Amino acid sequence: MKVSFILPVYKVEKYIDECVESIVSQTYRDIEVVLVDDGSPDNCPVLCDQWAKKDQRVKVVHKPNGGLSDARNAGFDNATGDYVIFVDSDDFWVSKTALQDLMAVVSKHPECDFISFNCSYYYSDNNTYEPWVKYDDSLSKPIDKDKAMRSLVASGTMPMSACLKVISRKSLSDIGLRFIKGTISEDIPWFIDLLDGSKECMFVNQYVYAYRQNRAGSITASGGE
């Protein structure tokens, strides 16, 4: 089963190499990495092309700036894998065996339209990881969307982020799910529609993803663009 990683790239020249390296070094090898250069004005377009030269599993889409949702949609349109994973290119995956462990779960449960994994907040100033809230045990086996929603609300965990899921590409196509261009917090309506369109899903406490916190120049760190 081939996995397509989709990475929108915009003003992340300090972080993109660490991000891509964390993916191409996964022990699970049947992957492609779609780097979507969203008209980035820095050195990112060059760095993307260098990765494509270095690893034949990396392909680059250069496009005019259209924002995160537009870049993710462009990446999905160029993805050929059986499963899709979105990654923000200033974040990274923590362990080299993470995808192998995740795909072992996926292969056991092909009935699931998507499987959510978990994340940690990463603080680069002191190199520490703070794990996010654990999913309830009831979510660790295939579950329908209504039970999933009740359990998520009850446990106080609502993993809206598109970056915390391995999703069947066919399911995404069948649901007809796209990110809404130009919206803030685009992951929230997207996740609700994904859950609503899914027959079965799972949420596993594999802490795969590192969310970089206090990033210099990020919207959250500076309070504006």
PDB file of C-alpha atoms in Angstrom:
ATOM      1  CA  MET A   1       0.000   0.000   0.000  1.00  0.00           C
ATOM      2  CA  LYS A   2       1.476   3.260  -1.159  1.00  0.00           C
ATOM      3  CA  VAL A   3       1.224   6.349   1.046  1.00  0.00           C
ATOM      4  CA  SER A   4       1.200   9.895  -0.344  1.00  0.00           C
ATOM      5  CA  PHE A   5       2.476  12.614   1.980  1.00  0.00           C
ATOM      6  CA  ILE A   6       1.175  16.059   0.983  1.00  0.00           C
ATOM      7  CA  LEU A   7       3.218  19.050   2.180  1.00  0.00           C
ATOM      8  CA  PRO A   8       2.153  22.636   1.429  1.00  0.00           C
ATOM      9  CA  VAL A   9       5.318  24.745   1.404  1.00  0.00           C
ATOM     10  CA  TYR A  10       5.365  28.493   2.131  1.00  0.00           C
ATOM     11  CA  LYS A  11       8.054  30.507   3.949  1.00  0.00           C
ATOM     12  CA  VAL A  12       9.491  27.512   5.811  1.00  0.00           C
ATOM     13  CA  GLU A  13      13.085  27.480   4.530  1.00  0.00           C
ATOM     14  CA  LYS A  14      14.417  27.010   8.098  1.00  0.00           C
ATOM     15  CA  TYR A  15      12.284  23.926   8.714  1.00  0.00           C
ATOM     16  CA  ILE A  16      11.513  22.143   5.458  1.00  0.00           C
ATOM     17  CA  ASP A  17      14.642  19.972   5.361  1.00  0.00           C
ATOM     18  CA  GLU A  18      13.972  18.554   8.834  1.00  0.00           C
ATOM     19  CA  CYS A  19      10.352  17.904   7.875  1.00  0.00           C
ATOM     20  CA  VAL A  20      11.090  16.110   4.590  1.00  0.00           C
ATOM     21  CA  GLU A  21      13.990  14.180   6.127  1.00  0.00           C
ATOM     22  CA  SER A  22      11.675  12.851   8.856  1.00  0.00           C
ATOM     23  CA  ILE A  23       9.419  11.424   6.133  1.00  0.00           C
ATOM     24  CA  VAL A  24      11.871  10.046   3.558  1.00  0.00           C
ATOM     25  CA  SER A  25      13.802   8.299   6.352  1.00  0.00           C
ATOM     26  CA  GLN A  26      10.750   6.253   7.396  1.00  0.00           C
ATOM     27  CA  THR A  27      11.422   2.497   7.455  1.00  0.00           C
ATOM     28  CA  TYR A  28       8.176   1.992   5.501  1.00  0.00           C
ATOM     29  CA  ARG A  29       9.470   2.727   2.008  1.00  0.00           C
ATOM     30  CA  ASP A  30       6.414   2.654  -0.280  1.00  0.00           C
ATOM     31  CA  ILE A  31       5.734   6.373  -0.164  1.00  0.00           C
ATOM     32  CA  GLU A  32       5.655   9.481  -2.294  1.00  0.00           C
ATOM     33  CA  VAL A  33       6.143  13.010  -0.998  1.00  0.00           C
ATOM     34  CA  VAL A  34       4.246  15.744  -2.840  1.00  0.00           C
ATOM     35  CA  LEU A  35       5.818  19.129  -2.086  1.00  0.00           C
ATOM     36  CA  VAL A  36       3.461  21.942  -3.075  1.00  0.00           C
ATOM     37  CA  ASP A  37       5.415  25.173  -3.403  1.00  0.00           C
ATOM     38  CA  ASP A  38       2.627  27.717  -2.876  1.00  0.00           C
ATOM     39  CA  GLY A  39       4.473  30.586  -4.539  1.00  0.00           C
ATOM     40  CA  SER A  40       6.898  30.834  -1.624  1.00  0.00           C
ATOM     41  CA  PRO A  41       9.019  34.014  -1.905  1.00  0.00           C
ATOM     42  CA  ASP A  42      12.052  32.603  -0.054  1.00  0.00           C
ATOM     43  CA  ASN A  43      14.455  29.771  -0.879  1.00  0.00           C
ATOM     44  CA  CYS A  44      11.771  27.068  -0.543  1.00  0.00           C
ATOM     45  CA  PRO A  45      11.223  26.487  -4.302  1.00  0.00           C
ATOM     46  CA  VAL A  46      14.940  25.662  -4.711  1.00  0.00           C
ATOM     47  CA  LEU A  47      14.951  23.431  -1.616  1.00  0.00           C
ATOM     48  CA  CYS A  48      11.919  21.538  -2.954  1.00  0.00           C
ATOM     49  CA  ASP A  49      13.631  20.916  -6.297  1.00  0.00           C
ATOM     50  CA  GLN A  50      16.774  19.734  -4.500  1.00  0.00           C
ATOM     51  CA  TRP A  51      14.730  17.129  -2.632  1.00  0.00           C
ATOM     52  CA  ALA A  52      13.188  15.892  -5.891  1.00  0.00           C
ATOM     53  CA  LYS A  53      16.699  15.415  -7.317  1.00  0.00           C
ATOM     54  CA  LYS A  54      17.875  13.658  -4.151  1.00  0.00           C
ATOM     55  CA  ASP A  55      14.979  11.191  -3.758  1.00  0.00           C
ATOM     56  CA  GLN A  56      12.908   9.890  -6.666  1.00  0.00           C
ATOM     57  CA  ARG A  57       9.891   9.468  -4.355  1.00  0.00           C
ATOM     58  CA  VAL A  58       9.672  13.257  -3.992  1.00  0.00           C
ATOM     59  CA  LYS A  59       7.750  15.281  -6.556  1.00  0.00           C
ATOM     60  CA  VAL A  60       7.246  19.034  -6.636  1.00  0.00           C
ATOM     61  CA  VAL A  61       4.274  21.136  -7.682  1.00  0.00           C
ATOM     62  CA  HIS A  62       5.063  24.849  -8.165  1.00  0.00           C
ATOM     63  CA  LYS A  63       1.959  27.058  -8.164  1.00  0.00           C
ATOM     64  CA  PRO A  64       0.983  30.702  -7.568  1.00  0.00           C
ATOM     65  CA  ASN A  65       0.180  31.555  -3.961  1.00  0.00           C
ATOM     66  CA  GLY A  66      -3.324  30.459  -3.038  1.00  0.00           C
ATOM     67  CA  GLY A  67      -3.101  29.675   0.667  1.00  0.00           C
ATOM     68  CA  LEU A  68      -2.993  26.477   2.716  1.00  0.00           C
ATOM     69  CA  SER A  69      -6.314  24.976   1.602  1.00  0.00           C
ATOM     70  CA  ASP A  70      -5.547  25.561  -2.076  1.00  0.00           C
ATOM     71  CA  ALA A  71      -2.078  24.020  -1.700  1.00  0.00           C
ATOM     72  CA  ARG A  72      -3.455  20.931   0.047  1.00  0.00           C
ATOM     73  CA  ASN A  73      -6.061  20.472  -2.691  1.00  0.00           C
ATOM     74  CA  ALA A  74      -3.340  20.779  -5.358  1.00  0.00           C
ATOM     75  CA  GLY A  75      -1.275  18.181  -3.515  1.00  0.00           C
ATOM     76  CA  PHE A  76      -4.212  15.782  -3.334  1.00  0.00           C
ATOM     77  CA  ASP A  77      -4.842  16.217  -7.065  1.00  0.00           C
ATOM     78  CA  ASN A  78      -1.251  15.084  -7.700  1.00  0.00           C
ATOM     79  CA  ALA A  79      -1.248  12.200  -5.191  1.00  0.00           C
ATOM     80  CA  THR A  80      -1.251   8.618  -6.455  1.00  0.00           C
ATOM     81  CA  GLY A  81      -1.065   6.623  -3.188  1.00  0.00           C
ATOM     82  CA  ASP A  82      -3.679   4.307  -1.697  1.00  0.00           C
ATOM     83  CA  TYR A  83      -3.554   6.427   1.447  1.00  0.00           C
ATOM     84  CA  VAL A  84      -2.957  10.142   2.020  1.00  0.00           C
ATOM     85  CA  ILE A  85      -1.285  11.960   4.932  1.00  0.00           C
ATOM     86  CA  PHE A  86      -1.113  15.755   5.198  1.00  0.00           C
ATOM     87  CA  VAL A  87       1.913  17.349   6.891  1.00  0.00           C
ATOM     88  CA  ASP A  88       2.594  21.022   7.634  1.00  0.00           C
ATOM     89  CA  SER A  89       6.142  21.635   6.445  1.00  0.00           C
ATOM     90  CA  ASP A  90       7.334  23.382   9.623  1.00  0.00           C
ATOM     91  CA  ASP A  91       6.447  20.270  11.671  1.00  0.00           C
ATOM     92  CA  PHE A  92       7.952  16.773  11.504  1.00  0.00           C
ATOM     93  CA  TRP A  93       7.437  13.094  12.303  1.00  0.00           C
ATOM     94  CA  VAL A  94       9.096  11.917  15.512  1.00  0.00           C
ATOM     95  CA  SER A  95      10.185   8.332  14.849  1.00  0.00           C
ATOM     96  CA  LYS A  96      11.566   6.522  11.800  1.00  0.00           C
ATOM     97  CA  THR A  97       9.298   3.511  12.435  1.00  0.00           C
ATOM     98  CA  ALA A  98       6.108   5.571  12.920  1.00  0.00           C
ATOM     99  CA  LEU A  99       4.680   4.901   9.456  1.00  0.00           C
ATOM    100  CA  GLN A 100       5.510   1.202   9.600  1.00  0.00           C
ATOM    101  CA  ASP A 101       3.662   0.895  12.922  1.00  0.00           C
ATOM    102  CA  LEU A 102       0.735   2.908  11.575  1.00  0.00           C
ATOM    103  CA  MET A 103       0.431   0.936   8.334  1.00  0.00           C
ATOM    104  CA  ALA A 104       0.385  -2.308  10.330  1.00  0.00           C
ATOM    105  CA  VAL A 105      -2.840  -1.020  11.921  1.00  0.00           C
ATOM    106  CA  VAL A 106      -4.176   0.192   8.553  1.00  0.00           C
ATOM    107  CA  SER A 107      -3.609  -3.196   6.896  1.00  0.00           C
ATOM    108  CA  LYS A 108      -5.524  -4.944   9.699  1.00  0.00           C
ATOM    109  CA  HIS A 109      -8.485  -2.582   9.329  1.00  0.00           C
ATOM    110  CA  PRO A 110      -9.078  -1.844   5.620  1.00  0.00           C
ATOM    111  CA  GLU A 111     -12.727  -1.113   6.455  1.00  0.00           C
ATOM    112  CA  CYS A 112     -11.680   2.178   8.097  1.00  0.00           C
ATOM    113  CA  ASP A 113     -11.949   5.273   5.903  1.00  0.00           C
ATOM    114  CA  PHE A 114      -9.361   6.962   8.096  1.00  0.00           C
ATOM    115  CA  ILE A 115      -7.267   6.286  11.180  1.00  0.00           C
ATOM    116  CA  SER A 116      -6.284   9.173  13.450  1.00  0.00           C
ATOM    117  CA  PHE A 117      -2.981   9.100  15.298  1.00  0.00           C
ATOM    118  CA  ASN A 118      -1.730  11.396  18.033  1.00  0.00           C
ATOM    119  CA  CYS A 119       0.778  14.226  18.399  1.00  0.00           C
ATOM    120  CA  SER A 120       3.076  16.083  20.739  1.00  0.00           C
ATOM    121  CA  TYR A 121       3.821  19.788  20.967  1.00  0.00           C
ATOM    122  CA  TYR A 122       7.508  20.362  20.267  1.00  0.00           C
ATOM    123  CA  TYR A 123       9.384  23.230  21.924  1.00  0.00           C
ATOM    124  CA  SER A 124      12.657  23.830  20.100  1.00  0.00           C
ATOM    125  CA  ASP A 125      14.086  26.259  22.681  1.00  0.00           C
ATOM    126  CA  ASN A 126      14.537  23.373  25.165  1.00  0.00           C
ATOM    127  CA  ASN A 127      14.014  20.417  22.784  1.00  0.00           C
ATOM    128  CA  THR A 128      11.040  19.005  24.716  1.00  0.00           C
ATOM    129  CA  TYR A 129       7.859  17.197  23.664  1.00  0.00           C
ATOM    130  CA  GLU A 130       4.518  17.572  25.386  1.00  0.00           C
ATOM    131  CA  PRO A 131       2.097  14.746  24.449  1.00  0.00           C
ATOM    132  CA  TRP A 132      -1.465  15.711  23.556  1.00  0.00           C
ATOM    133  CA  VAL A 133      -4.492  14.239  25.380  1.00  0.00           C
ATOM    134  CA  LYS A 134      -4.913  10.483  24.931  1.00  0.00           C
ATOM    135  CA  TYR A 135      -7.838   9.162  22.917  1.00  0.00           C
ATOM    136  CA  ASP A 136     -10.384   7.094  24.821  1.00  0.00           C
ATOM    137  CA  ASP A 137      -9.790   3.330  24.600  1.00  0.00           C
ATOM    138  CA  SER A 138     -13.199   2.856  22.969  1.00  0.00           C
ATOM    139  CA  LEU A 139     -11.805   4.590  19.865  1.00  0.00           C
ATOM    140  CA  SER A 140      -8.915   2.169  19.382  1.00  0.00           C
ATOM    141  CA  LYS A 141     -11.005  -0.265  17.327  1.00  0.00           C
ATOM    142  CA  PRO A 142     -13.181   0.404  14.258  1.00  0.00           C
ATOM    143  CA  ILE A 143     -16.137   2.534  15.265  1.00  0.00           C
ATOM    144  CA  ASP A 144     -18.954   4.272  13.406  1.00  0.00           C
ATOM    145  CA  LYS A 145     -19.062   8.049  13.130  1.00  0.00           C
ATOM    146  CA  ASP A 146     -21.857   8.620  15.677  1.00  0.00           C
ATOM    147  CA  LYS A 147     -20.144   6.600  18.417  1.00  0.00           C
ATOM    148  CA  ALA A 148     -16.818   8.232  17.506  1.00  0.00           C
ATOM    149  CA  MET A 149     -18.235  11.742  17.844  1.00  0.00           C
ATOM    150  CA  ARG A 150     -19.859  10.954  21.222  1.00  0.00           C
ATOM    151  CA  SER A 151     -16.654   9.422  22.567  1.00  0.00           C
ATOM    152  CA  LEU A 152     -14.464  12.293  21.325  1.00  0.00           C
ATOM    153  CA  VAL A 153     -16.735  14.915  22.892  1.00  0.00           C
ATOM    154  CA  ALA A 154     -16.929  12.972  26.181  1.00  0.00           C
ATOM    155  CA  SER A 155     -13.152  12.566  26.448  1.00  0.00           C
ATOM    156  CA  GLY A 156     -12.441  16.207  25.583  1.00  0.00           C
ATOM    157  CA  THR A 157     -10.284  15.344  22.566  1.00  0.00           C
ATOM    158  CA  MET A 158     -11.272  16.647  19.179  1.00  0.00           C
ATOM    159  CA  PRO A 159      -8.456  15.988  16.670  1.00  0.00           C
ATOM    160  CA  MET A 160      -9.573  18.410  13.967  1.00  0.00           C
ATOM    161  CA  SER A 161      -6.148  18.702  12.367  1.00  0.00           C
ATOM    162  CA  ALA A 162      -5.808  17.227   8.884  1.00  0.00           C
ATOM    163  CA  CYS A 163      -2.223  16.330   9.813  1.00  0.00           C
ATOM    164  CA  LEU A 164      -3.217  13.655  12.332  1.00  0.00           C
ATOM    165  CA  LYS A 165      -4.802  11.156   9.962  1.00  0.00           C
ATOM    166  CA  VAL A 166      -3.957   8.471   7.453  1.00  0.00           C
ATOM    167  CA  ILE A 167      -6.887   8.542   5.027  1.00  0.00           C
ATOM    168  CA  SER A 168      -7.978   6.233   2.233  1.00  0.00           C
ATOM    169  CA  ARG A 169      -7.562   8.244  -0.987  1.00  0.00           C
ATOM    170  CA  LYS A 170     -10.602   6.468  -2.455  1.00  0.00           C
ATOM    171  CA  SER A 171     -12.701   7.458   0.563  1.00  0.00           C
ATOM    172  CA  LEU A 172     -11.638  11.102   0.206  1.00  0.00           C
ATOM    173  CA  SER A 173     -12.546  11.018  -3.483  1.00  0.00           C
ATOM    174  CA  ASP A 174     -15.877   9.261  -2.829  1.00  0.00           C
ATOM    175  CA  ILE A 175     -16.819  11.805  -0.154  1.00  0.00           C
ATOM    176  CA  GLY A 176     -15.725  14.573  -2.568  1.00  0.00           C
ATOM    177  CA  LEU A 177     -13.935  16.312   0.279  1.00  0.00           C
ATOM    178  CA  ARG A 178     -11.899  19.450  -0.453  1.00  0.00           C
ATOM    179  CA  PHE A 179     -10.429  22.152   1.745  1.00  0.00           C
ATOM    180  CA  ILE A 180     -12.340  25.413   1.483  1.00  0.00           C
ATOM    181  CA  LYS A 181     -10.068  28.032  -0.038  1.00  0.00           C
ATOM    182  CA  GLY A 182      -9.655  31.265   1.901  1.00  0.00           C
ATOM    183  CA  THR A 183     -11.071  30.084   5.226  1.00  0.00           C
ATOM    184  CA  ILE A 184      -9.389  30.401   8.621  1.00  0.00           C
ATOM    185  CA  SER A 185      -9.308  27.181  10.718  1.00  0.00           C
ATOM    186  CA  GLU A 186     -10.021  25.223   7.548  1.00  0.00           C
ATOM    187  CA  ASP A 187      -9.429  21.905   9.332  1.00  0.00           C
ATOM    188  CA  ILE A 188     -12.596  22.176  11.456  1.00  0.00           C
ATOM    189  CA  PRO A 189     -15.292  21.975   8.729  1.00  0.00           C
ATOM    190  CA  TRP A 190     -13.048  19.541   6.821  1.00  0.00           C
ATOM    191  CA  PHE A 191     -12.808  17.116   9.774  1.00  0.00           C
ATOM    192  CA  ILE A 192     -16.550  17.271  10.478  1.00  0.00           C
ATOM    193  CA  ASP A 193     -17.279  16.487   6.817  1.00  0.00           C
ATOM    194  CA  LEU A 194     -14.662  13.699   6.819  1.00  0.00           C
ATOM    195  CA  LEU A 195     -16.209  12.105   9.907  1.00  0.00           C
ATOM    196  CA  ASP A 196     -19.717  12.545   8.528  1.00  0.00           C
ATOM    197  CA  GLY A 197     -18.766  10.912   5.210  1.00  0.00           C
ATOM    198  CA  SER A 198     -16.958   7.963   6.804  1.00  0.00           C
ATOM    199  CA  LYS A 199     -18.507   4.598   7.574  1.00  0.00           C
ATOM    200  CA  GLU A 200     -15.868   3.486  10.077  1.00  0.00           C
ATOM    201  CA  CYS A 201     -12.783   5.055  11.615  1.00  0.00           C
ATOM    202  CA  MET A 202     -10.282   4.579  14.441  1.00  0.00           C
ATOM    203  CA  PHE A 203      -8.199   6.753  16.774  1.00  0.00           C
ATOM    204  CA  VAL A 204      -4.907   5.273  18.015  1.00  0.00           C
ATOM    205  CA  ASN A 205      -2.517   6.631  20.623  1.00  0.00           C
ATOM    206  CA  GLN A 206       0.597   6.430  18.497  1.00  0.00           C
ATOM    207  CA  TYR A 207       2.426   9.731  19.088  1.00  0.00           C
ATOM    208  CA  VAL A 208       3.685  10.231  15.553  1.00  0.00           C
ATOM    209  CA  TYR A 209       3.504  13.948  14.840  1.00  0.00           C
ATOM    210  CA  ALA A 210       5.501  16.851  16.322  1.00  0.00           C
ATOM    211  CA  TYR A 211       3.798  20.252  16.221  1.00  0.00           C
ATOM    212  CA  ARG A 212       6.451  22.946  16.337  1.00  0.00           C
ATOM    213  CA  GLN A 213       5.507  25.617  18.888  1.00  0.00           C
ATOM    214  CA  ASN A 214       6.658  29.259  19.206  1.00  0.00           C
ATOM    215  CA  ARG A 215       7.906  29.312  15.635  1.00  0.00           C
ATOM    216  CA  ALA A 216       9.498  32.656  14.784  1.00  0.00           C
ATOM    217  CA  GLY A 217       7.504  34.376  12.069  1.00  0.00           C
ATOM    218  CA  SER A 218       4.459  32.116  12.333  1.00  0.00           C
ATOM    219  CA  ILE A 219       0.991  33.640  12.509  1.00  0.00           C
ATOM    220  CA  THR A 220       0.413  32.176  15.998  1.00  0.00           C
ATOM    221  CA  ALA A 221       3.742  33.449  17.331  1.00  0.00           C
ATOM    222  CA  SER A 222       3.464  36.997  16.014  1.00  0.00           C
ATOM    223  CA  GLY A 223      -0.259  37.575  16.422  1.00  0.00           C
ATOM    224  CA  GLY A 224      -0.652  38.370  12.719  1.00  0.00           C
ATOM    225  CA  GLU A 225       0.931  37.928   9.343  1.00  0.00           C
TER     226      GLU A 225
END
